[in-house]
Tab-separated table of C-alpha atoms in Angstrom:
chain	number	residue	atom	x	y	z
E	1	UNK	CA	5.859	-27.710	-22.792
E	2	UNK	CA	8.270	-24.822	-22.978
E	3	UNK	CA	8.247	-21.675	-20.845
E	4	UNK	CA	7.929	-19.261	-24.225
E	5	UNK	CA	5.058	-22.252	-25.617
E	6	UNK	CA	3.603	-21.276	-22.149
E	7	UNK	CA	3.925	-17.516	-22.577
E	8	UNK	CA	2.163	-17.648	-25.807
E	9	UNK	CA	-0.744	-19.538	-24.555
E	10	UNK	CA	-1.614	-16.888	-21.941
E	11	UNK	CA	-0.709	-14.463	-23.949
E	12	UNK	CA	1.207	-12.041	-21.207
E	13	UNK	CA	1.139	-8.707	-22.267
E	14	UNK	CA	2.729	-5.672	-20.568
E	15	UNK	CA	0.426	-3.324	-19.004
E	16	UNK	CA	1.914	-0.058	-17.101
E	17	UNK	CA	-0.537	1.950	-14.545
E	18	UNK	CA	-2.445	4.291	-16.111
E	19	UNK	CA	-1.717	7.697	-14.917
E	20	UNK	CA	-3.463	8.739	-11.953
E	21	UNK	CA	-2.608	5.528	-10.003
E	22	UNK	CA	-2.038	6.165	-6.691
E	23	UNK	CA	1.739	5.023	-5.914
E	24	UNK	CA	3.001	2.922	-2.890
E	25	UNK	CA	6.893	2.417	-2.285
E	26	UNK	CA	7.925	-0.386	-0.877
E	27	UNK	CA	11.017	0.128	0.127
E	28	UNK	CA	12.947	-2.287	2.521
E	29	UNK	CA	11.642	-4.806	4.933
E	30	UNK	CA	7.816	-4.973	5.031
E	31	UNK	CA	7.140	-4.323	9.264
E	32	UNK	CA	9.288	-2.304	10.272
E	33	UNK	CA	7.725	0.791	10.702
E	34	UNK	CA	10.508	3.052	9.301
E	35	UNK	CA	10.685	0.896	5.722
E	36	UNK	CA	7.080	-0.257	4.677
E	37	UNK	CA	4.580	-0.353	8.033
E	38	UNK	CA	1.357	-1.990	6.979
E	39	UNK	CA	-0.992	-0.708	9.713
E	40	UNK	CA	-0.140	3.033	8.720
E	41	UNK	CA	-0.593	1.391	4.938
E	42	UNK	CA	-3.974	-0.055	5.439
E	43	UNK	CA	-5.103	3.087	7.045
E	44	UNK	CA	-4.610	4.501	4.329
E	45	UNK	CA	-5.937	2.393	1.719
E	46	UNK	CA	-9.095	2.700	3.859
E	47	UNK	CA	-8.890	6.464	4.328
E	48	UNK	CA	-8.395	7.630	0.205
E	49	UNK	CA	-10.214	4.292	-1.361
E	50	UNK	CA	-8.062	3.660	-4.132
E	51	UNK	CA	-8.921	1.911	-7.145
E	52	UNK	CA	-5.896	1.737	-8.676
E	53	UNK	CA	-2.264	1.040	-6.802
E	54	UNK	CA	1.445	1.382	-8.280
E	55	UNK	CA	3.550	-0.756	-6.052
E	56	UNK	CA	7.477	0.181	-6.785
E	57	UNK	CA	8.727	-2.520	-5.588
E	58	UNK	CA	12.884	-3.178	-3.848
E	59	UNK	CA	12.193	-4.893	-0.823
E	60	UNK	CA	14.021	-8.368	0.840
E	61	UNK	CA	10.291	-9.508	2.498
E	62	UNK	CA	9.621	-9.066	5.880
E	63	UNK	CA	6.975	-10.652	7.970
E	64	UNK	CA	4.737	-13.113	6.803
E	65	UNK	CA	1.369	-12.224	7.831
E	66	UNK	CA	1.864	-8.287	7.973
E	67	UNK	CA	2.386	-9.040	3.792
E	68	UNK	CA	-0.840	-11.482	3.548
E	69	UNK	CA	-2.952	-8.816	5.877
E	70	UNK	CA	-2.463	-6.269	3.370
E	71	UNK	CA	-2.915	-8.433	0.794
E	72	UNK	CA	-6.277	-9.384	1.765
E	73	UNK	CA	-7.329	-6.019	2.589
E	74	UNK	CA	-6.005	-4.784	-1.110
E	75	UNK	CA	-8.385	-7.844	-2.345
E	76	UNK	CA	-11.134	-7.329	-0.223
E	77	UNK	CA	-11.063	-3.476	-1.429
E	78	UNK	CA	-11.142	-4.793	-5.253
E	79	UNK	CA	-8.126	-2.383	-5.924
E	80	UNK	CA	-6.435	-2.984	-9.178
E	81	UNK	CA	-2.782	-3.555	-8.389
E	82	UNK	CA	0.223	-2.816	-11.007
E	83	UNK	CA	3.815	-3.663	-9.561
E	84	UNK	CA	7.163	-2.495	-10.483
E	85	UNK	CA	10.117	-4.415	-9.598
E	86	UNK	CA	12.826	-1.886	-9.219
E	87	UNK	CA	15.453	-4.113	-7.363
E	88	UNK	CA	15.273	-7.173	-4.931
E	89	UNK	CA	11.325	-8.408	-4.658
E	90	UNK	CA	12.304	-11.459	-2.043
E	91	UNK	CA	10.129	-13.549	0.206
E	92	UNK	CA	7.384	-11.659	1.492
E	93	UNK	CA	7.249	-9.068	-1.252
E	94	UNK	CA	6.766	-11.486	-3.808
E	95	UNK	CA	3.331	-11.923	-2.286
E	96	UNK	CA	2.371	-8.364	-3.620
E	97	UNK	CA	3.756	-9.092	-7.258
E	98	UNK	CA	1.467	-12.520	-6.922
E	99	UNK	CA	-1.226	-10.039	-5.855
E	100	UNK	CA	-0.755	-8.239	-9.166
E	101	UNK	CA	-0.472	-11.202	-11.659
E	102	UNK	CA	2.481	-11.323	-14.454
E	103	UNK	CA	0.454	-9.083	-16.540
E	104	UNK	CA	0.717	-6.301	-14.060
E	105	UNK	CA	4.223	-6.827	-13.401
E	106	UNK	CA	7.001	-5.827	-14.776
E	107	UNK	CA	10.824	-5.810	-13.641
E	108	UNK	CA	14.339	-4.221	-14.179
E	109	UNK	CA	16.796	-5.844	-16.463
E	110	UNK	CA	19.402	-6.228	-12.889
E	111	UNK	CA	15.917	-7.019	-10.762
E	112	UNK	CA	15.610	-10.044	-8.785
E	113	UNK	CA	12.245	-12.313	-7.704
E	114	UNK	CA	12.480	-14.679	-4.900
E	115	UNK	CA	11.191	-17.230	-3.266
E	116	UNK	CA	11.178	-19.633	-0.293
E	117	UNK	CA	9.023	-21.487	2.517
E	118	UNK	CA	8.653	-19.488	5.703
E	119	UNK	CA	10.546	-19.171	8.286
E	120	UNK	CA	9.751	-18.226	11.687
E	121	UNK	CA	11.072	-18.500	15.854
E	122	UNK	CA	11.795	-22.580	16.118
E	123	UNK	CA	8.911	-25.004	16.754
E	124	UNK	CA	6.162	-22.772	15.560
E	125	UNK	CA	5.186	-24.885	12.700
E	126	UNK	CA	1.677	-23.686	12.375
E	127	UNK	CA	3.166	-20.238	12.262
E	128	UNK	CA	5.054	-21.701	9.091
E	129	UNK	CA	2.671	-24.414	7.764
E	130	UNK	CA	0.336	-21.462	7.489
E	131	UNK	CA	2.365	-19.619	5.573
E	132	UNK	CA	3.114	-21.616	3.280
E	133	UNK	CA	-0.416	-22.608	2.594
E	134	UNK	CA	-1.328	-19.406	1.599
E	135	UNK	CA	1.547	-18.252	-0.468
E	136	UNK	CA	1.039	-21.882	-2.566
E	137	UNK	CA	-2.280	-20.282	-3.371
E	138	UNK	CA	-1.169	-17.079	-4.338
E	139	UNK	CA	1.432	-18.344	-6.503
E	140	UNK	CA	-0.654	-21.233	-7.657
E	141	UNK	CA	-3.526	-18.681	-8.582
E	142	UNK	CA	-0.830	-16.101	-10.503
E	143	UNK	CA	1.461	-18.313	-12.073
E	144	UNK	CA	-0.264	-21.738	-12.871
E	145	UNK	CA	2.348	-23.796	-10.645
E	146	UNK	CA	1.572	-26.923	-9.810
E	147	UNK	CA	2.349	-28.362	-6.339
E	148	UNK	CA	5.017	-30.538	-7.815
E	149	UNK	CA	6.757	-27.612	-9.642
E	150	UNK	CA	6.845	-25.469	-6.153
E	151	UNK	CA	8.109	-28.046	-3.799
E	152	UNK	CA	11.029	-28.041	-6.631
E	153	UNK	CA	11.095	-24.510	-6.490
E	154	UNK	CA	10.737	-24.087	-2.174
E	155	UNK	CA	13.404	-26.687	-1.099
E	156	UNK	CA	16.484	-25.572	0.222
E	157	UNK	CA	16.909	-21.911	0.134
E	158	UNK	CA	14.578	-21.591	-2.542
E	159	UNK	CA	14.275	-20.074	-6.412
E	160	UNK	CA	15.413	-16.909	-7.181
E	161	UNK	CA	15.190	-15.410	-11.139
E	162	UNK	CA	17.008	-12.218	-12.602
E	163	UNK	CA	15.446	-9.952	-14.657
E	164	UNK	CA	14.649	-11.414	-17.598
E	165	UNK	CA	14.631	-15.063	-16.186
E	166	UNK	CA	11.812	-13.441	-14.443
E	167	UNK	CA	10.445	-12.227	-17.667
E	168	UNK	CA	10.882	-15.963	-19.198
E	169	UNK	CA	9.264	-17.528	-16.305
E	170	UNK	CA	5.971	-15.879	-16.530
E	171	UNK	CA	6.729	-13.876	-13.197
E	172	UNK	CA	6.461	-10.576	-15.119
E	173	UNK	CA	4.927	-9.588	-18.518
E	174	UNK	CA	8.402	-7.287	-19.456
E	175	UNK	CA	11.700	-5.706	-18.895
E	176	UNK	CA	10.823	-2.077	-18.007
E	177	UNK	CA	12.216	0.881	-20.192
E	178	UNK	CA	14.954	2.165	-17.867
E	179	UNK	CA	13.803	5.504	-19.902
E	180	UNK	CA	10.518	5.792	-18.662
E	181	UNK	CA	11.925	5.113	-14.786
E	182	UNK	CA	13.718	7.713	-15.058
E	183	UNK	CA	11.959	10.507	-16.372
E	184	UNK	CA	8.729	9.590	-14.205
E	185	UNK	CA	6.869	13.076	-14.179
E	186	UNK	CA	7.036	13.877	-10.404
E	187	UNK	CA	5.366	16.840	-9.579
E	188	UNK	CA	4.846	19.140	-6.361
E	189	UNK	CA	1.014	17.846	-5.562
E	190	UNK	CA	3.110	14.178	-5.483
E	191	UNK	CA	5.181	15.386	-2.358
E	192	UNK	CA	3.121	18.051	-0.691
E	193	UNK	CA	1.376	15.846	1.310
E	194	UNK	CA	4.858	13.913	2.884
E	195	UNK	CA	6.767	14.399	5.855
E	196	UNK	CA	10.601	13.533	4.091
E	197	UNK	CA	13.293	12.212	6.565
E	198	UNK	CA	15.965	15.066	6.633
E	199	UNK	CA	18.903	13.855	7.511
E	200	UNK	CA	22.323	15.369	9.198
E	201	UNK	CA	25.416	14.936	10.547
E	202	UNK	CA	24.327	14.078	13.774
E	203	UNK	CA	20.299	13.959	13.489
E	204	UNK	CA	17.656	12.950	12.116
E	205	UNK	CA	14.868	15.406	11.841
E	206	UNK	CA	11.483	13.751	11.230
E	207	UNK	CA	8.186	16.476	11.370
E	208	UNK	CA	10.520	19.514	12.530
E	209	UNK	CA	11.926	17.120	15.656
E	210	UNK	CA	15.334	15.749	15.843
E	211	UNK	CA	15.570	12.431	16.925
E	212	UNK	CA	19.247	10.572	17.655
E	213	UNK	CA	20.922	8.925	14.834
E	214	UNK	CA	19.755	5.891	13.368
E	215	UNK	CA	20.665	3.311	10.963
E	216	UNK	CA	18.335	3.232	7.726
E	217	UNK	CA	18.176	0.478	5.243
């Protein structure tokens, strides 16, 4: 059976967050504490009980379990999750797209969706084997993949599709409207609750402190 005899059966529909959904960035690698840091996350989630999330999604992964923590915390919550692949959605950000389903997804024409087995420090092979257990459900439960089709899809380096590959594949339900990106109503109540990184010459000035120089990604 083809992929678009596939997409008709389940009938994949795109379906943006309604307004009023609370929106997450995920922006860079998921861990590190100045890109997406899940503890601060999860405090959250459990301070303003959300029932609706808009992930915007460019992100290369990150670490394993911090990912699958907040993925069964988002679960566990019964938060409805929309995702919106904005760039790179590698490794262990894929697990939040999974998290969302292909109806709740949606991705940039240049965006990218990746995949691989884990990797971790060398010999810890339940570290990986559990891992990869776990994501095999996720996508498994999302996408419909059989084991066969994702040990074709994990060996090597893994399976990466481009935006409408992606689209094709059943990853995502549509190609977003680079129109409605862009003109994203962003008003003052979004921002004036944040604490923006200011940055200069020299500094970096994080809460009214300056702090030396840094590299962000």
């Amino acid at each position: 059976m083809s992929v678009a005899e596939v997409r008709s059966l389940r009938k994949i529909t795109a379906q943006r967050a309604p307004d009023g959904a609370d929106e997450v960035f995920i922006f860079g690698c998921i861990g590190d504490p100045w890109a997406f840091d899940v503890p601060s996350f999860l405090q959250w989630v459990a301070y303003t009980k959300p029932t609706t999330i808009r992930f915007v999604v460019m992100s290369p992964g990150g670490f394993a379990f911090d990912a699958l923590n907040a993925v069964d915390f988002i679960k566990g919550q019964g938060i409805t999750c929309y995702v919106e692949i904005v760039g790179e959605c590698m490794s262990a950000a894929t697990f939040f797209a999974a998290l969302a389903g292909p109806d709740l997804t949606e991705i940039t024409e240049s965006g990218s969706f990746g995949i691989h087995k884990a990797s971790g420090p060398i010999g810890d092979r339940e570290f990986t084997a559990h891992v990869d257990e776990r994501m095999r459900k996720l996508y498994s439960s999302a996408y419909g993949w059989t084991e066969a089709k994702m040990d074709k899809l994990l060996e090597g380096t893994g399976t990466m599709w481009l935006g409408q590959d992606a689209v094709d594949a059943g990853i995502a339900s549509a190609i977003m409207d680079q129109k409605k990106v862009a003109a994203r109503n962003v008003s003052v109540e979004h921002f004036k609750n944040t604490q923006p990184i200011v940055m200069s010459d020299k500094k970096i000035k994080v809460k009214g402190k300056l702090l030396n120089t840094i590299a962000l990604v």
